[in-house]
Tab-separated table of C-alpha atoms in Angstrom:
chain	number	residue	atom	x	y	z
A	1	UNK	CA	-47.328	246.855	63.414
A	2	UNK	CA	-50.857	246.891	61.954
A	3	UNK	CA	-52.184	244.736	59.112
A	4	UNK	CA	-52.281	247.695	56.691
A	5	UNK	CA	-48.581	248.418	57.179
A	6	UNK	CA	-47.610	244.754	56.757
A	7	UNK	CA	-49.770	244.454	53.652
A	8	UNK	CA	-48.225	247.563	52.156
A	9	UNK	CA	-44.710	246.267	52.790
A	10	UNK	CA	-45.581	242.905	51.204
A	11	UNK	CA	-47.061	244.561	48.115
A	12	UNK	CA	-43.967	246.690	47.656
A	13	UNK	CA	-41.732	243.634	48.014
A	14	UNK	CA	-43.822	241.693	45.503
A	15	UNK	CA	-43.567	244.515	42.949
A	16	UNK	CA	-39.831	244.733	43.487
A	17	UNK	CA	-39.495	240.948	43.087
A	18	UNK	CA	-41.389	241.005	39.772
A	19	UNK	CA	-39.223	243.815	38.408
A	20	UNK	CA	-36.063	242.088	39.598
A	21	UNK	CA	-37.175	238.912	37.824
A	22	UNK	CA	-37.803	240.880	34.627
A	23	UNK	CA	-34.351	242.461	34.851
A	24	UNK	CA	-32.785	239.034	35.370
A	25	UNK	CA	-34.597	237.645	32.324
A	26	UNK	CA	-33.495	240.598	30.188
A	27	UNK	CA	-29.912	240.160	31.321
A	28	UNK	CA	-30.098	236.467	30.449
A	29	UNK	CA	-31.478	237.376	27.014
A	30	UNK	CA	-28.684	239.851	26.305
A	31	UNK	CA	-26.076	237.346	27.535
A	32	UNK	CA	-27.439	234.603	25.290
A	33	UNK	CA	-27.432	236.943	22.282
A	34	UNK	CA	-23.799	237.775	23.011
A	35	UNK	CA	-22.843	234.116	22.724
A	36	UNK	CA	-20.944	233.306	19.534
A	37	UNK	CA	-22.984	231.859	16.660
A	38	UNK	CA	-21.043	229.624	14.234
A	39	UNK	CA	-20.890	230.752	10.602
A	40	UNK	CA	-22.260	228.161	8.203
A	41	UNK	CA	-20.880	227.474	4.716
A	42	UNK	CA	-17.220	227.863	5.550
A	43	UNK	CA	-15.244	224.953	4.098
A	44	UNK	CA	-11.669	223.771	3.868
A	45	UNK	CA	-10.257	223.288	0.388
A	46	UNK	CA	-10.479	219.879	-1.226
A	47	UNK	CA	-13.844	218.751	0.168
A	48	UNK	CA	-16.977	217.655	-1.672
A	49	UNK	CA	-20.521	218.982	-1.136
A	50	UNK	CA	-20.909	216.694	1.898
A	51	UNK	CA	-17.551	217.890	3.335
A	52	UNK	CA	-15.869	214.582	2.534
A	53	UNK	CA	-12.251	214.445	1.320
A	54	UNK	CA	-12.209	214.792	-2.467
A	55	UNK	CA	-10.548	212.161	-4.644
A	56	UNK	CA	-7.641	213.331	-6.792
A	57	UNK	CA	-9.014	215.355	-9.683
A	58	UNK	CA	-12.344	215.987	-7.963
A	59	UNK	CA	-13.918	219.438	-8.377
A	60	UNK	CA	-14.144	221.654	-5.304
A	61	UNK	CA	-17.707	223.010	-5.173
A	62	UNK	CA	-16.942	225.384	-2.303
A	63	UNK	CA	-14.293	227.427	-4.124
A	64	UNK	CA	-14.208	229.001	-7.560
A	65	UNK	CA	-11.382	230.699	-9.412
A	66	UNK	CA	-13.105	233.880	-10.549
A	67	UNK	CA	-10.070	235.224	-12.391
A	68	UNK	CA	-6.915	233.684	-13.886
A	69	UNK	CA	-4.674	234.066	-16.948
A	70	UNK	CA	-7.034	231.693	-18.802
A	71	UNK	CA	-10.330	232.859	-17.302
A	72	UNK	CA	-12.605	231.524	-14.534
A	73	UNK	CA	-12.591	227.816	-13.694
A	74	UNK	CA	-13.496	225.343	-10.962
A	75	UNK	CA	-10.370	224.252	-9.054
A	76	UNK	CA	-9.730	220.558	-8.519
A	77	UNK	CA	-7.903	218.394	-6.006
A	78	UNK	CA	-4.217	218.102	-6.883
A	79	UNK	CA	-2.499	214.692	-6.929
A	80	UNK	CA	-0.561	214.378	-3.652
A	81	UNK	CA	1.506	211.338	-4.662
A	82	UNK	CA	3.883	213.237	-6.923
A	83	UNK	CA	5.405	216.679	-7.565
A	84	UNK	CA	4.578	219.355	-6.356
A	85	UNK	CA	3.804	217.402	-3.148
A	86	UNK	CA	6.469	217.778	-1.863
A	87	UNK	CA	7.671	220.538	-1.714
A	88	UNK	CA	4.060	221.659	-1.071
A	89	UNK	CA	3.110	221.050	2.573
A	90	UNK	CA	1.417	217.661	2.900
A	91	UNK	CA	-2.372	217.337	2.738
A	92	UNK	CA	-4.469	216.563	5.796
A	93	UNK	CA	-6.206	213.321	4.720
A	94	UNK	CA	-9.151	213.893	7.075
A	95	UNK	CA	-9.743	217.618	6.640
A	96	UNK	CA	-8.261	219.453	3.645
A	97	UNK	CA	-6.146	219.127	0.527
A	98	UNK	CA	-4.538	221.297	-2.131
A	99	UNK	CA	-6.651	222.561	-5.019
A	100	UNK	CA	-5.351	224.016	-8.255
A	101	UNK	CA	-5.529	224.088	-12.028
A	102	UNK	CA	-5.156	220.355	-12.673
A	103	UNK	CA	-4.885	217.109	-10.727
A	104	UNK	CA	-1.349	216.350	-11.937
A	105	UNK	CA	1.269	219.078	-11.490
A	106	UNK	CA	-1.269	221.950	-11.220
A	107	UNK	CA	0.871	223.966	-13.615
A	108	UNK	CA	-0.369	227.323	-14.766
A	109	UNK	CA	0.951	230.347	-16.606
A	110	UNK	CA	2.290	233.290	-14.645
A	111	UNK	CA	-0.362	235.697	-13.463
A	112	UNK	CA	-3.035	236.302	-10.841
A	113	UNK	CA	-5.408	233.543	-9.664
A	114	UNK	CA	-8.308	234.629	-7.438
A	115	UNK	CA	-9.872	231.796	-5.431
A	116	UNK	CA	-13.243	232.762	-3.924
A	117	UNK	CA	-15.399	231.200	-1.235
A	118	UNK	CA	-18.611	232.789	0.090
A	119	UNK	CA	-20.936	232.731	3.084
A	120	UNK	CA	-23.901	234.684	4.480
A	121	UNK	CA	-24.491	236.769	7.606
A	122	UNK	CA	-28.029	237.475	8.915
A	123	UNK	CA	-29.494	240.955	9.384
A	124	UNK	CA	-29.128	240.711	13.180
A	125	UNK	CA	-25.432	239.796	13.097
A	126	UNK	CA	-23.122	242.146	14.987
A	127	UNK	CA	-20.632	242.798	12.188
A	128	UNK	CA	-18.019	244.115	14.606
A	129	UNK	CA	-17.934	240.690	16.294
A	130	UNK	CA	-17.331	238.573	13.174
A	131	UNK	CA	-14.183	236.446	13.354
A	132	UNK	CA	-12.931	233.944	10.784
A	133	UNK	CA	-9.796	231.899	11.418
A	134	UNK	CA	-7.935	229.238	9.448
A	135	UNK	CA	-4.551	227.873	8.476
A	136	UNK	CA	-3.451	228.310	4.875
A	137	UNK	CA	-0.730	228.006	2.268
A	138	UNK	CA	-0.405	228.938	-1.389
A	139	UNK	CA	1.853	228.733	-4.421
A	140	UNK	CA	3.054	231.364	-4.945
A	141	UNK	CA	2.548	233.682	-1.922
A	142	UNK	CA	-0.919	235.224	-1.712
A	143	UNK	CA	-3.055	237.819	0.047
A	144	UNK	CA	-6.682	237.790	1.199
A	145	UNK	CA	-9.516	240.203	0.435
A	146	UNK	CA	-12.837	240.412	2.290
A	147	UNK	CA	-15.565	241.707	-0.023
A	148	UNK	CA	-12.782	242.902	-2.374
A	149	UNK	CA	-11.094	244.913	0.418
A	150	UNK	CA	-7.509	243.856	1.318
A	151	UNK	CA	-7.278	242.329	4.792
A	152	UNK	CA	-3.523	242.703	5.226
A	153	UNK	CA	-3.181	238.917	5.599
A	154	UNK	CA	-0.520	237.065	3.602
A	155	UNK	CA	0.519	233.448	3.193
A	156	UNK	CA	4.103	232.309	3.705
A	157	UNK	CA	4.219	230.311	0.494
A	158	UNK	CA	3.696	226.597	-0.123
A	159	UNK	CA	5.905	224.837	2.446
A	160	UNK	CA	4.042	225.714	5.647
A	161	UNK	CA	0.519	226.487	6.855
A	162	UNK	CA	0.241	229.843	8.615
A	163	UNK	CA	-2.613	231.341	10.661
A	164	UNK	CA	-5.303	233.458	9.043
A	165	UNK	CA	-7.518	235.815	11.081
A	166	UNK	CA	-10.213	238.007	9.484
A	167	UNK	CA	-12.165	240.554	11.536
A	168	UNK	CA	-13.123	243.469	9.249
A	169	UNK	CA	-15.119	244.532	6.173
A	170	UNK	CA	-17.981	242.070	6.589
A	171	UNK	CA	-21.564	242.890	5.590
A	172	UNK	CA	-25.096	241.609	6.066
A	173	UNK	CA	-25.995	239.059	3.393
A	174	UNK	CA	-23.436	237.564	1.046
A	175	UNK	CA	-19.736	237.857	1.886
A	176	UNK	CA	-16.819	236.897	-0.356
A	177	UNK	CA	-13.366	235.830	0.793
A	178	UNK	CA	-10.852	236.032	-2.038
A	179	UNK	CA	-7.437	234.374	-1.921
A	180	UNK	CA	-5.339	236.292	-4.441
A	181	UNK	CA	-2.461	234.085	-5.610
A	182	UNK	CA	0.268	235.645	-7.768
A	183	UNK	CA	1.876	232.796	-9.700
A	184	UNK	CA	5.374	233.286	-11.066
A	185	UNK	CA	4.906	230.294	-13.366
A	186	UNK	CA	4.810	226.519	-12.905
A	187	UNK	CA	2.707	224.847	-10.180
A	188	UNK	CA	0.100	226.997	-8.473
A	189	UNK	CA	-2.540	226.187	-5.876
A	190	UNK	CA	-4.263	226.938	-2.594
A	191	UNK	CA	-4.786	225.058	0.647
A	192	UNK	CA	-7.116	226.195	3.469
A	193	UNK	CA	-7.405	224.079	6.625
A	194	UNK	CA	-9.432	224.421	9.834
A	195	UNK	CA	-11.487	227.362	8.615
A	196	UNK	CA	-14.152	228.440	11.108
A	197	UNK	CA	-16.080	231.583	11.930
A	198	UNK	CA	-18.499	233.077	14.413
A	199	UNK	CA	-20.456	236.225	15.212
A	200	UNK	CA	-22.680	237.632	17.958
A	201	UNK	CA	-26.303	238.630	17.521
A	202	UNK	CA	-27.358	242.239	18.021
A	203	UNK	CA	-29.527	242.417	21.189
A	204	UNK	CA	-33.057	243.676	20.609
A	205	UNK	CA	-33.693	246.036	23.549
A	206	UNK	CA	-37.348	246.655	22.625
A	207	UNK	CA	-38.613	243.525	24.386
A	208	UNK	CA	-36.714	244.311	27.587
A	209	UNK	CA	-37.783	247.949	27.440
A	210	UNK	CA	-41.443	246.974	27.167
A	211	UNK	CA	-41.066	244.654	30.144
A	212	UNK	CA	-39.480	247.409	32.214
A	213	UNK	CA	-42.121	249.960	31.193
A	214	UNK	CA	-44.983	247.628	32.072
A	215	UNK	CA	-43.522	246.333	35.295
A	216	UNK	CA	-42.050	249.691	36.210
A	217	UNK	CA	-45.593	250.952	36.407
A	218	UNK	CA	-45.975	248.974	39.585
A	219	UNK	CA	-43.567	251.389	41.261
A	220	UNK	CA	-45.611	254.349	40.124
A	221	UNK	CA	-48.623	253.152	42.004
A	222	UNK	CA	-49.048	254.315	45.534
A	223	UNK	CA	-50.754	252.375	48.234
A	224	UNK	CA	-53.923	253.940	49.503
């Protein structure tokens, strides 16, 4: 086996090794982009701006009632030492509490109360991968809209927290989650606990493609 043949074999192996390394790096990039990114600005009800448990009567800055029988208002933490707690499911003293129209009985006239919380998604978010989960309860039973589109999710009333799972109708930029509570009269409120969300990033194939084009040129060369 002469030196020319050995050299040629080594050069081919080196070119293959470089291309294999590039492919491995691109695969690692795509895999990392597919990892779930947490969604910021999702908050349980009854927390202050620093995500600390609100005192009774404290205003919830993360939720707003955009529509009610007496107009928009900022919901506040309901007193959990007297009616309607119980029969409302007990607060979680470390994570979430009921919010409503007032800190005492949270009474309100019959009608529709729309509680809204919002968050943002970046331009490179894979919208098909967005997932938001939580536990929630309401008085009276309620539904959830994502960017004003019904999600098909409903609460079971005020005595138990039930799972919430949102996967559709998200958009780049601002997103609104609306909890639409239909009050029959008397106490009315909302409780959201353990809310969390994530999404994947859209891979940018241009960088990998450029690497393959440049390194692929090595295979186009022929040894003299």
